[in-house]
């Protein structure tokens, strides 16, 4: 069961959940993650960030920071919904594979045999016809977009179903089927049409009935809603004036199967846990276990800027040889990312209501801080000082903005802010005597000494570092 609590140690609104896994104490790490994300949000001028960390069937942590609506000064929280845009493609892939499991489709079926309106010119016939498999793995050779101006502001003119179908006859393939990866929104819009044709019901109805509701993703829906207080407002990339503009509302219409879903961060955690659960299962849950594993396996190899793909997910192997399954999303005013390590069963998700915000940077930062958890010792209860007295922000002007000092087991951790990669800005200190601490180097030896000083009231107000002082801030 999730435990919900309100973080009070900073002057921001953040909804947080905690759990413990493998008897590790994650609390100090997640507290530092909250400080870091909230600070980076401000330095990067981002309206709001929602993030979660999942281990298999447990949600270890969820944090929501900032404003869902800047103009109305409305705080984001765990009920705030945001566009996940292209992450929708992974759900559309699940819908297709459910029809495959039911024997109603075959991955080698030709699109032209399923959709009568499909009249794309096969410019490179040597590779064969476009198949359902090639659509799922972005190896169809189809163009990325339909020619409609849906990524042009301020109006974002997405095509209706009739307009999309009409545009298909004017398209032609750009490479042989299977020759290379070409990310295609057109391909996934066609997959939605296939779901509709084969299932006999509207794509959105099939997706909700057969995928979203069985996953118990009760706060997930298709298309931007009007007049709802729970939906985050989207904002542009940052301007030269260091401001962001409000993005107009839009409806993805015929492109719904490629980019139409809205959800909450808690629902994304459910989506992650379902995939870990199904991979280890012996019985079907929406899909056959072997089907999801097939979706998570390499189908097409990307080159240059193109990712390598399974069926509906990007797949890759990290430097440790561990397998990752991912999907991101970028729509006008919104970015998102889901990352699953299928070896460790650790999942990470993030949603941001602004463009040109690096989902990879924030998720990598979360992982970097968590990677230090193994160094957290058990509390002995023998400390002669209260570590909480030293925690807080300390002024680093003019050389930097600030550092944050937090507890880390029975030690202190200092994080420089801002810091794009927390692993480079974290230093650990062990209590020596009175208000003296020494840095713990990577090899375990002691380094520099920090001496904290107290005011007349006995409260810590600064520390000395090599003869220089860092004053504690009120924040």
Coordinates of C-alpha atoms in Angstrom, one line a residue:
X1 CA 0.0 0.0 0.0
X2 CA 1.2 3.5 -0.8
X3 CA 1.8 6.0 2.0
X4 CA 1.1 9.6 1.1
X5 CA 2.7 12.4 2.9
X6 CA 3.3 16.1 2.3
X7 CA 6.9 17.3 2.2
X8 CA 7.3 20.2 4.6
X9 CA 11.0 20.9 4.8
X10 CA 10.9 23.2 1.7
X11 CA 8.7 26.1 0.8
X12 CA 7.1 24.3 -2.1
X13 CA 4.1 21.9 -2.5
X14 CA 5.2 18.4 -3.3
X15 CA 3.2 15.2 -2.9
X16 CA 5.4 12.3 -1.9
X17 CA 5.1 8.6 -1.4
X18 CA 7.6 6.3 0.2
X19 CA 8.3 2.6 0.5
X20 CA 11.3 0.5 1.5
X21 CA 12.8 -2.2 -0.7
X22 CA 15.4 -4.8 0.2
X23 CA 15.7 -3.2 3.6
X24 CA 17.5 -0.2 2.2
X25 CA 16.8 3.2 3.6
X26 CA 15.7 5.4 0.7
X27 CA 14.3 8.2 2.7
X28 CA 17.5 10.4 2.8
X29 CA 18.0 9.8 -1.0
X30 CA 14.5 10.7 -1.9
X31 CA 14.6 13.8 0.3
X32 CA 17.7 14.9 -1.6
X33 CA 16.0 14.1 -4.9
X34 CA 13.1 16.4 -3.9
X35 CA 15.5 19.2 -3.1
X36 CA 17.4 18.7 -6.3
X37 CA 14.3 18.5 -8.6
X38 CA 12.7 21.5 -6.9
X39 CA 15.9 23.6 -7.4
X40 CA 16.4 22.5 -11.0
X41 CA 12.8 23.3 -11.7
X42 CA 13.5 26.9 -10.6
X43 CA 16.9 27.2 -12.3
X44 CA 15.5 25.8 -15.6
X45 CA 12.3 27.9 -15.2
X46 CA 10.0 24.8 -15.5
X47 CA 6.4 25.2 -14.4
X48 CA 6.0 21.7 -12.9
X49 CA 7.7 18.3 -12.7
X50 CA 6.0 15.0 -11.7
X51 CA 8.2 12.0 -11.3
X52 CA 8.0 8.4 -9.8
X53 CA 10.3 5.5 -9.0
X54 CA 9.0 2.0 -9.1
X55 CA 10.5 -1.3 -8.1
X56 CA 8.5 -4.1 -9.6
X57 CA 5.1 -3.9 -7.8
X58 CA 6.1 -1.2 -5.3
X59 CA 6.0 2.5 -5.9
X60 CA 9.1 3.6 -3.9
X61 CA 8.5 7.4 -4.4
X62 CA 6.4 9.9 -6.2
X63 CA 7.0 13.6 -6.2
X64 CA 5.2 16.5 -7.8
X65 CA 6.7 20.0 -7.8
X66 CA 5.6 23.4 -9.1
X67 CA 2.6 24.9 -10.8
X68 CA 0.2 23.2 -13.2
X69 CA -1.1 26.7 -14.2
X70 CA 1.3 29.7 -13.8
X71 CA -1.3 32.3 -14.5
X72 CA -3.7 31.0 -11.9
X73 CA -0.9 30.2 -9.5
X74 CA -2.3 26.6 -9.2
X75 CA -0.1 23.9 -7.6
X76 CA 0.4 20.7 -9.4
X77 CA -0.3 17.5 -7.4
X78 CA -0.6 13.8 -7.9
X79 CA -4.0 14.2 -9.4
X80 CA -2.7 16.6 -12.1
X81 CA -3.0 15.1 -15.6
X82 CA -0.6 15.9 -18.4
X83 CA -0.2 14.9 -22.1
X84 CA 2.2 12.0 -22.5
X85 CA 2.0 12.5 -26.3
X86 CA 4.1 9.8 -28.1
X87 CA 4.1 7.5 -25.2
X88 CA 0.6 6.8 -26.4
X89 CA 2.2 4.7 -29.2
X90 CA 3.2 2.1 -26.6
X91 CA -0.4 1.7 -25.6
X92 CA -1.5 1.5 -29.2
X93 CA 1.1 -1.3 -29.7
X94 CA -0.4 -3.1 -26.7
X95 CA -3.9 -2.8 -28.3
X96 CA -2.5 -4.2 -31.6
X97 CA -0.8 -7.1 -29.8
X98 CA -3.9 -8.0 -27.9
X99 CA -5.6 -8.5 -31.3
X100 CA -2.6 -10.6 -32.4
X101 CA -3.0 -12.7 -29.3
X102 CA -6.7 -13.2 -30.1
X103 CA -5.8 -14.5 -33.6
X104 CA -7.5 -11.5 -35.3
X105 CA -4.3 -10.1 -36.7
X106 CA -0.9 -11.3 -37.8
X107 CA 2.3 -9.3 -37.5
X108 CA 3.0 -10.1 -41.2
X109 CA -0.4 -8.9 -42.4
X110 CA 0.0 -6.2 -45.1
X111 CA -1.5 -2.9 -44.2
X112 CA -3.0 -2.5 -47.7
X113 CA -5.0 -5.8 -47.1
X114 CA -6.5 -4.5 -43.8
X115 CA -7.2 -0.9 -44.7
X116 CA -8.9 -0.3 -48.0
X117 CA -8.0 3.5 -48.0
X118 CA -4.3 2.8 -47.7
X119 CA -3.0 4.0 -51.1
X120 CA 0.6 5.0 -50.2
X121 CA 2.9 4.8 -53.1
X122 CA 5.5 2.0 -52.6
X123 CA 8.5 3.8 -54.0
X124 CA 10.9 1.1 -52.9
X125 CA 9.1 -2.2 -53.7
X126 CA 12.2 -4.4 -53.2
X127 CA 11.7 -4.5 -49.5
X128 CA 8.2 -5.8 -49.8
X129 CA 4.9 -4.4 -48.6
X130 CA 4.4 -2.4 -45.4
X131 CA 3.3 -4.8 -42.6
X132 CA 1.9 -4.4 -39.1
X133 CA 5.3 -5.5 -37.7
X134 CA 7.1 -2.7 -39.7
X135 CA 4.6 -0.1 -38.4
X136 CA 5.1 -1.2 -34.8
X137 CA 8.9 -1.1 -35.1
X138 CA 9.1 2.1 -37.2
X139 CA 10.7 0.2 -40.0
X140 CA 8.0 0.8 -42.6
X141 CA 9.7 3.5 -44.6
X142 CA 6.7 5.7 -44.2
X143 CA 7.2 9.5 -43.6
X144 CA 7.2 10.8 -40.1
X145 CA 4.2 13.0 -40.5
X146 CA 1.1 13.4 -42.7
X147 CA 1.8 16.9 -44.1
X148 CA -0.7 18.6 -41.8
X149 CA 0.6 21.5 -39.7
X150 CA -0.1 20.0 -36.3
X151 CA 3.3 21.0 -34.9
X152 CA 2.9 24.6 -36.0
X153 CA 1.7 27.1 -33.3
X154 CA -0.3 28.8 -32.2
X155 CA -3.2 26.7 -33.5
X156 CA -1.7 23.1 -34.0
X157 CA -4.0 22.0 -36.7
X158 CA -4.3 18.2 -36.3
X159 CA -6.2 16.4 -39.1
X160 CA -9.6 14.9 -38.7
X161 CA -10.0 11.2 -39.6
X162 CA -11.3 12.1 -43.0
X163 CA -8.4 14.5 -43.7
X164 CA -5.9 11.9 -42.6
X165 CA -7.3 9.2 -44.8
X166 CA -7.4 11.6 -47.7
X167 CA -3.8 12.5 -47.2
X168 CA -2.6 8.9 -47.3
X169 CA -3.0 8.6 -51.0
X170 CA -0.6 11.5 -51.5
X171 CA 2.2 9.9 -49.5
X172 CA 5.0 7.7 -50.6
X173 CA 7.5 5.5 -48.8
X174 CA 11.0 7.0 -48.2
X175 CA 12.9 3.8 -47.9
X176 CA 12.6 0.0 -48.3
X177 CA 10.6 -1.7 -45.6
X178 CA 13.0 -2.9 -42.9
X179 CA 16.0 -1.1 -44.4
X180 CA 16.3 1.4 -41.5
X181 CA 14.4 3.1 -38.7
X182 CA 12.2 6.1 -39.6
X183 CA 10.1 7.3 -36.6
X184 CA 6.6 7.6 -38.0
X185 CA 3.5 9.3 -36.4
X186 CA 1.7 8.3 -39.6
X187 CA 2.5 4.6 -39.0
X188 CA 0.9 4.7 -35.5
X189 CA -2.2 6.6 -36.8
X190 CA -2.6 3.8 -39.2
X191 CA -2.2 1.2 -36.4
X192 CA -5.1 3.0 -34.7
X193 CA -7.2 2.6 -37.8
X194 CA -6.3 -1.1 -37.9
X195 CA -7.4 -1.5 -34.3
X196 CA -10.7 0.1 -35.3
X197 CA -11.2 -2.0 -38.4
X198 CA -10.4 -5.3 -36.8
X199 CA -12.1 -4.9 -33.5
X200 CA -15.2 -3.4 -34.9
X201 CA -15.3 -0.5 -32.4
X202 CA -13.7 3.0 -32.3
X203 CA -10.0 2.9 -31.5
X204 CA -10.5 5.0 -28.3
X205 CA -13.3 2.7 -27.1
X206 CA -11.2 -0.4 -27.6
X207 CA -8.2 1.1 -26.0
X208 CA -10.1 2.2 -22.9
X209 CA -12.1 -1.1 -22.5
X210 CA -9.3 -3.5 -23.3
X211 CA -6.1 -1.8 -22.1
X212 CA -6.6 1.3 -19.9
X213 CA -9.4 0.1 -17.6
X214 CA -7.9 -3.4 -17.1
X215 CA -4.7 -1.7 -16.0
X216 CA -6.8 0.3 -13.5
X217 CA -5.4 3.6 -14.9
X218 CA -8.5 5.4 -13.8
X219 CA -7.1 8.9 -14.4
X220 CA -6.0 8.3 -18.0
X221 CA -8.1 9.5 -21.0
X222 CA -7.8 10.3 -24.6
X223 CA -7.6 13.9 -25.8
X224 CA -7.3 17.3 -24.1
X225 CA -10.3 18.1 -21.9
X226 CA -12.0 21.5 -21.7
X227 CA -12.8 23.2 -18.4
X228 CA -11.0 20.9 -16.1
X229 CA -9.0 22.0 -13.1
X230 CA -6.9 18.9 -12.9
X231 CA -5.2 19.3 -16.3
X232 CA -1.8 20.9 -16.5
X233 CA -1.4 23.9 -18.8
X234 CA 1.4 23.5 -21.4
X235 CA 4.1 26.0 -21.9
X236 CA 6.6 26.7 -24.7
X237 CA 10.4 26.3 -24.7
X238 CA 12.1 29.0 -22.7
X239 CA 12.5 32.3 -24.5
X240 CA 15.5 34.6 -24.6
X241 CA 13.8 36.7 -21.9
X242 CA 13.9 33.6 -19.7
X243 CA 10.1 33.3 -19.8
X244 CA 7.8 30.6 -21.2
X245 CA 4.5 31.3 -23.1
X246 CA 1.3 29.5 -22.5
X247 CA 0.5 27.0 -25.3
X248 CA -3.0 27.0 -26.9
X249 CA -5.2 24.0 -26.4
X250 CA -5.2 21.4 -29.1
X251 CA -6.9 18.1 -30.0
X252 CA -4.9 15.4 -31.7
X253 CA -7.9 13.9 -33.5
X254 CA -6.7 11.4 -36.2
X255 CA -3.3 11.3 -34.5
X256 CA -4.8 10.1 -31.2
X257 CA -3.2 6.6 -31.6
X258 CA 0.2 8.3 -32.0
X259 CA 0.0 11.0 -29.3
X260 CA -3.4 11.4 -27.7
X261 CA -3.3 10.1 -24.1
X262 CA -3.3 12.2 -20.9
X263 CA -2.6 10.7 -17.5
X264 CA -1.2 11.2 -14.0
X265 CA 2.1 10.1 -12.6
X266 CA 0.5 7.5 -10.4
X267 CA -1.1 5.9 -13.5
X268 CA 2.3 5.7 -15.2
X269 CA 3.6 3.8 -12.2
X270 CA 0.7 1.3 -12.7
X271 CA 1.7 0.9 -16.3
X272 CA 5.3 0.2 -15.3
X273 CA 4.4 -2.3 -12.6
X274 CA 2.1 -4.2 -15.0
X275 CA 4.9 -4.7 -17.4
X276 CA 7.3 -6.0 -14.7
X277 CA 4.4 -8.3 -13.4
X278 CA 3.5 -9.7 -16.8
X279 CA 7.1 -10.4 -17.8
X280 CA 7.3 -12.7 -14.7
X281 CA 3.8 -14.2 -15.1
X282 CA 2.7 -17.6 -16.3
X283 CA -0.8 -16.5 -17.2
X284 CA -2.1 -13.7 -19.5
X285 CA -3.0 -10.3 -18.2
X286 CA -4.2 -8.2 -21.1
X287 CA -1.4 -9.8 -23.1
X288 CA 0.4 -13.1 -23.0
X289 CA 3.7 -12.8 -21.1
X290 CA 5.6 -14.0 -24.2
X291 CA 3.9 -11.3 -26.2
X292 CA 5.2 -8.5 -24.0
X293 CA 8.6 -10.0 -24.0
X294 CA 8.5 -10.0 -27.8
X295 CA 7.5 -6.3 -27.7
X296 CA 10.5 -5.6 -25.5
X297 CA 12.9 -7.4 -27.9
X298 CA 15.0 -5.8 -30.7
X299 CA 13.2 -5.6 -34.0
X300 CA 14.8 -2.7 -35.9
X301 CA 18.2 -1.1 -35.3
X302 CA 18.4 2.6 -35.5
X303 CA 21.4 4.6 -36.8
X304 CA 22.4 8.2 -36.2
X305 CA 19.7 10.0 -34.2
X306 CA 17.2 7.1 -34.6
X307 CA 16.5 4.7 -31.7
X308 CA 16.5 1.0 -31.9
X309 CA 13.0 -0.4 -31.5
X310 CA 11.1 -3.4 -30.3
X311 CA 7.3 -3.4 -31.0
X312 CA 6.1 -0.1 -29.6
X313 CA 9.1 0.6 -27.3
X314 CA 12.7 1.7 -27.8
X315 CA 15.1 -1.0 -26.6
X316 CA 18.7 -0.8 -25.7
X317 CA 21.5 -2.2 -23.5
X318 CA 23.5 -0.1 -21.1
X319 CA 27.2 -0.2 -20.3
X320 CA 26.5 -2.8 -17.6
X321 CA 24.8 -5.1 -20.1
X322 CA 21.3 -4.4 -18.6
X323 CA 18.3 -4.1 -20.9
X324 CA 16.2 -1.0 -20.9
X325 CA 12.7 -0.5 -22.4
X326 CA 11.6 3.1 -22.9
X327 CA 9.2 5.6 -24.6
X328 CA 9.1 9.3 -24.4
X329 CA 6.6 11.9 -25.6
X330 CA 6.8 15.5 -26.8
X331 CA 3.6 17.5 -27.7
X332 CA 3.0 21.3 -27.8
X333 CA 3.7 22.3 -24.2
X334 CA 4.5 18.8 -22.7
X335 CA 7.3 16.3 -22.4
X336 CA 7.4 12.9 -20.7
X337 CA 9.4 9.7 -20.4
X338 CA 9.1 6.2 -19.1
X339 CA 12.2 4.0 -18.6
X340 CA 12.1 0.4 -17.4
X341 CA 15.2 -1.7 -16.5
X342 CA 13.8 -5.2 -17.2
X343 CA 16.8 -6.8 -15.4
X344 CA 16.5 -4.9 -12.0
X345 CA 12.7 -4.3 -12.4
X346 CA 13.3 -0.6 -11.6
X347 CA 11.1 1.9 -13.4
X348 CA 11.2 5.6 -13.7
X349 CA 8.7 8.1 -15.2
X350 CA 8.5 11.8 -15.5
X351 CA 6.0 14.4 -16.9
X352 CA 6.8 18.1 -17.4
X353 CA 4.4 20.8 -18.7
X354 CA 6.9 22.7 -20.9
X355 CA 8.9 22.1 -24.0
X356 CA 12.7 21.8 -24.3
X357 CA 12.9 20.3 -20.8
X358 CA 15.3 17.4 -20.6
X359 CA 13.5 14.3 -19.3
X360 CA 16.7 12.3 -19.6
X361 CA 18.6 14.8 -17.4
X362 CA 16.1 14.6 -14.6
X363 CA 15.7 10.8 -14.7
X364 CA 19.4 10.4 -14.8
X365 CA 19.8 12.7 -11.8
X366 CA 17.3 10.6 -9.9
X367 CA 19.2 7.4 -10.7
X368 CA 22.5 9.0 -9.8
X369 CA 21.3 9.9 -6.4
X370 CA 19.7 6.5 -5.8
X371 CA 22.9 4.8 -6.9
X372 CA 24.5 6.1 -3.7
X373 CA 22.0 4.4 -1.5
X374 CA 24.2 1.3 -1.1
X375 CA 26.6 3.5 0.9
X376 CA 24.0 4.4 3.5
X377 CA 24.9 2.6 6.8
X378 CA 22.4 1.4 9.4
X379 CA 21.8 4.0 12.1
X380 CA 23.6 3.0 15.3
X381 CA 21.9 5.6 17.5
X382 CA 25.4 6.6 18.9
X383 CA 25.6 10.0 17.4
X384 CA 26.3 12.8 19.9
X385 CA 24.7 15.5 17.7
X386 CA 21.4 16.0 16.0
X387 CA 22.2 16.0 12.2
X388 CA 19.0 17.9 11.4
X389 CA 20.5 21.0 13.0
X390 CA 23.1 21.2 10.1
X391 CA 20.6 20.6 7.3
X392 CA 19.5 23.4 4.9
X393 CA 20.6 25.7 2.2
X394 CA 23.9 27.6 2.5
X395 CA 24.8 30.6 0.3
X396 CA 27.6 30.1 -2.3
X397 CA 27.4 33.6 -3.9
X398 CA 29.1 34.8 -6.0
X399 CA 30.8 31.5 -7.1
X400 CA 27.6 29.5 -7.2
X401 CA 24.0 29.7 -6.1
X402 CA 23.9 27.5 -3.0
X403 CA 24.6 24.1 -1.5
X404 CA 22.1 21.9 0.3
X405 CA 23.2 19.9 3.3
X406 CA 21.0 16.9 4.1
X407 CA 21.3 13.8 6.3
X408 CA 22.6 10.5 4.7
X409 CA 22.2 7.8 7.3
X410 CA 24.5 8.9 10.1
X411 CA 26.5 11.2 7.8
X412 CA 25.8 14.4 6.0
X413 CA 25.6 14.9 2.2
X414 CA 26.3 18.2 0.5
X415 CA 24.8 18.9 -2.9
X416 CA 25.8 21.9 -5.0
X417 CA 22.9 23.7 -6.7
X418 CA 22.3 24.0 -9.6
X419 CA 23.8 20.7 -10.8
X420 CA 22.8 18.9 -14.0
X421 CA 24.5 15.7 -12.8
X422 CA 24.1 15.3 -9.1
X423 CA 26.8 12.6 -8.9
X424 CA 29.4 15.3 -9.6
X425 CA 27.9 17.7 -7.0
X426 CA 27.5 15.3 -4.0
X427 CA 30.0 15.1 -1.2
X428 CA 29.7 13.0 2.0
X429 CA 30.8 14.0 5.5
X430 CA 31.2 12.1 8.7
X431 CA 30.8 13.6 12.2
X432 CA 34.1 13.8 14.1
X433 CA 33.5 15.8 17.2
X434 CA 31.3 18.6 18.4
X435 CA 30.4 20.6 15.2
X436 CA 33.3 19.2 13.1
X437 CA 32.8 16.9 10.1
X438 CA 35.3 15.5 7.6
X439 CA 34.7 14.6 4.0
X440 CA 34.6 10.9 3.1
X441 CA 36.6 10.3 0.0
X442 CA 35.7 7.7 -2.7
X443 CA 38.4 5.4 -1.2
X444 CA 37.0 5.8 2.3
X445 CA 39.7 8.0 3.6
X446 CA 39.0 11.4 5.3
X447 CA 39.5 14.6 3.4
X448 CA 38.7 18.3 4.1
X449 CA 37.2 19.3 7.4
X450 CA 34.1 21.4 7.7
X451 CA 33.5 23.3 11.0
X452 CA 30.0 24.5 11.7
X453 CA 29.4 27.5 13.9
X454 CA 26.4 28.5 16.1
X455 CA 24.9 31.8 17.0
X456 CA 23.9 33.1 20.5
X457 CA 20.8 31.0 20.4
X458 CA 22.8 27.9 19.8
X459 CA 21.6 27.4 16.2
X460 CA 23.9 26.5 13.4
X461 CA 24.2 29.6 11.1
X462 CA 27.3 28.9 9.0
X463 CA 30.2 26.6 8.3
X464 CA 33.9 27.2 7.6
X465 CA 35.6 25.5 4.6
X466 CA 39.3 26.2 4.3
X467 CA 39.0 29.6 6.1
X468 CA 36.0 30.7 4.0
X469 CA 32.4 30.8 5.3
X470 CA 29.1 29.7 3.9
X471 CA 26.1 31.3 5.6
X472 CA 22.9 29.4 6.2
X473 CA 19.9 30.7 4.2
X474 CA 16.4 31.2 5.5
X475 CA 14.9 29.1 2.7

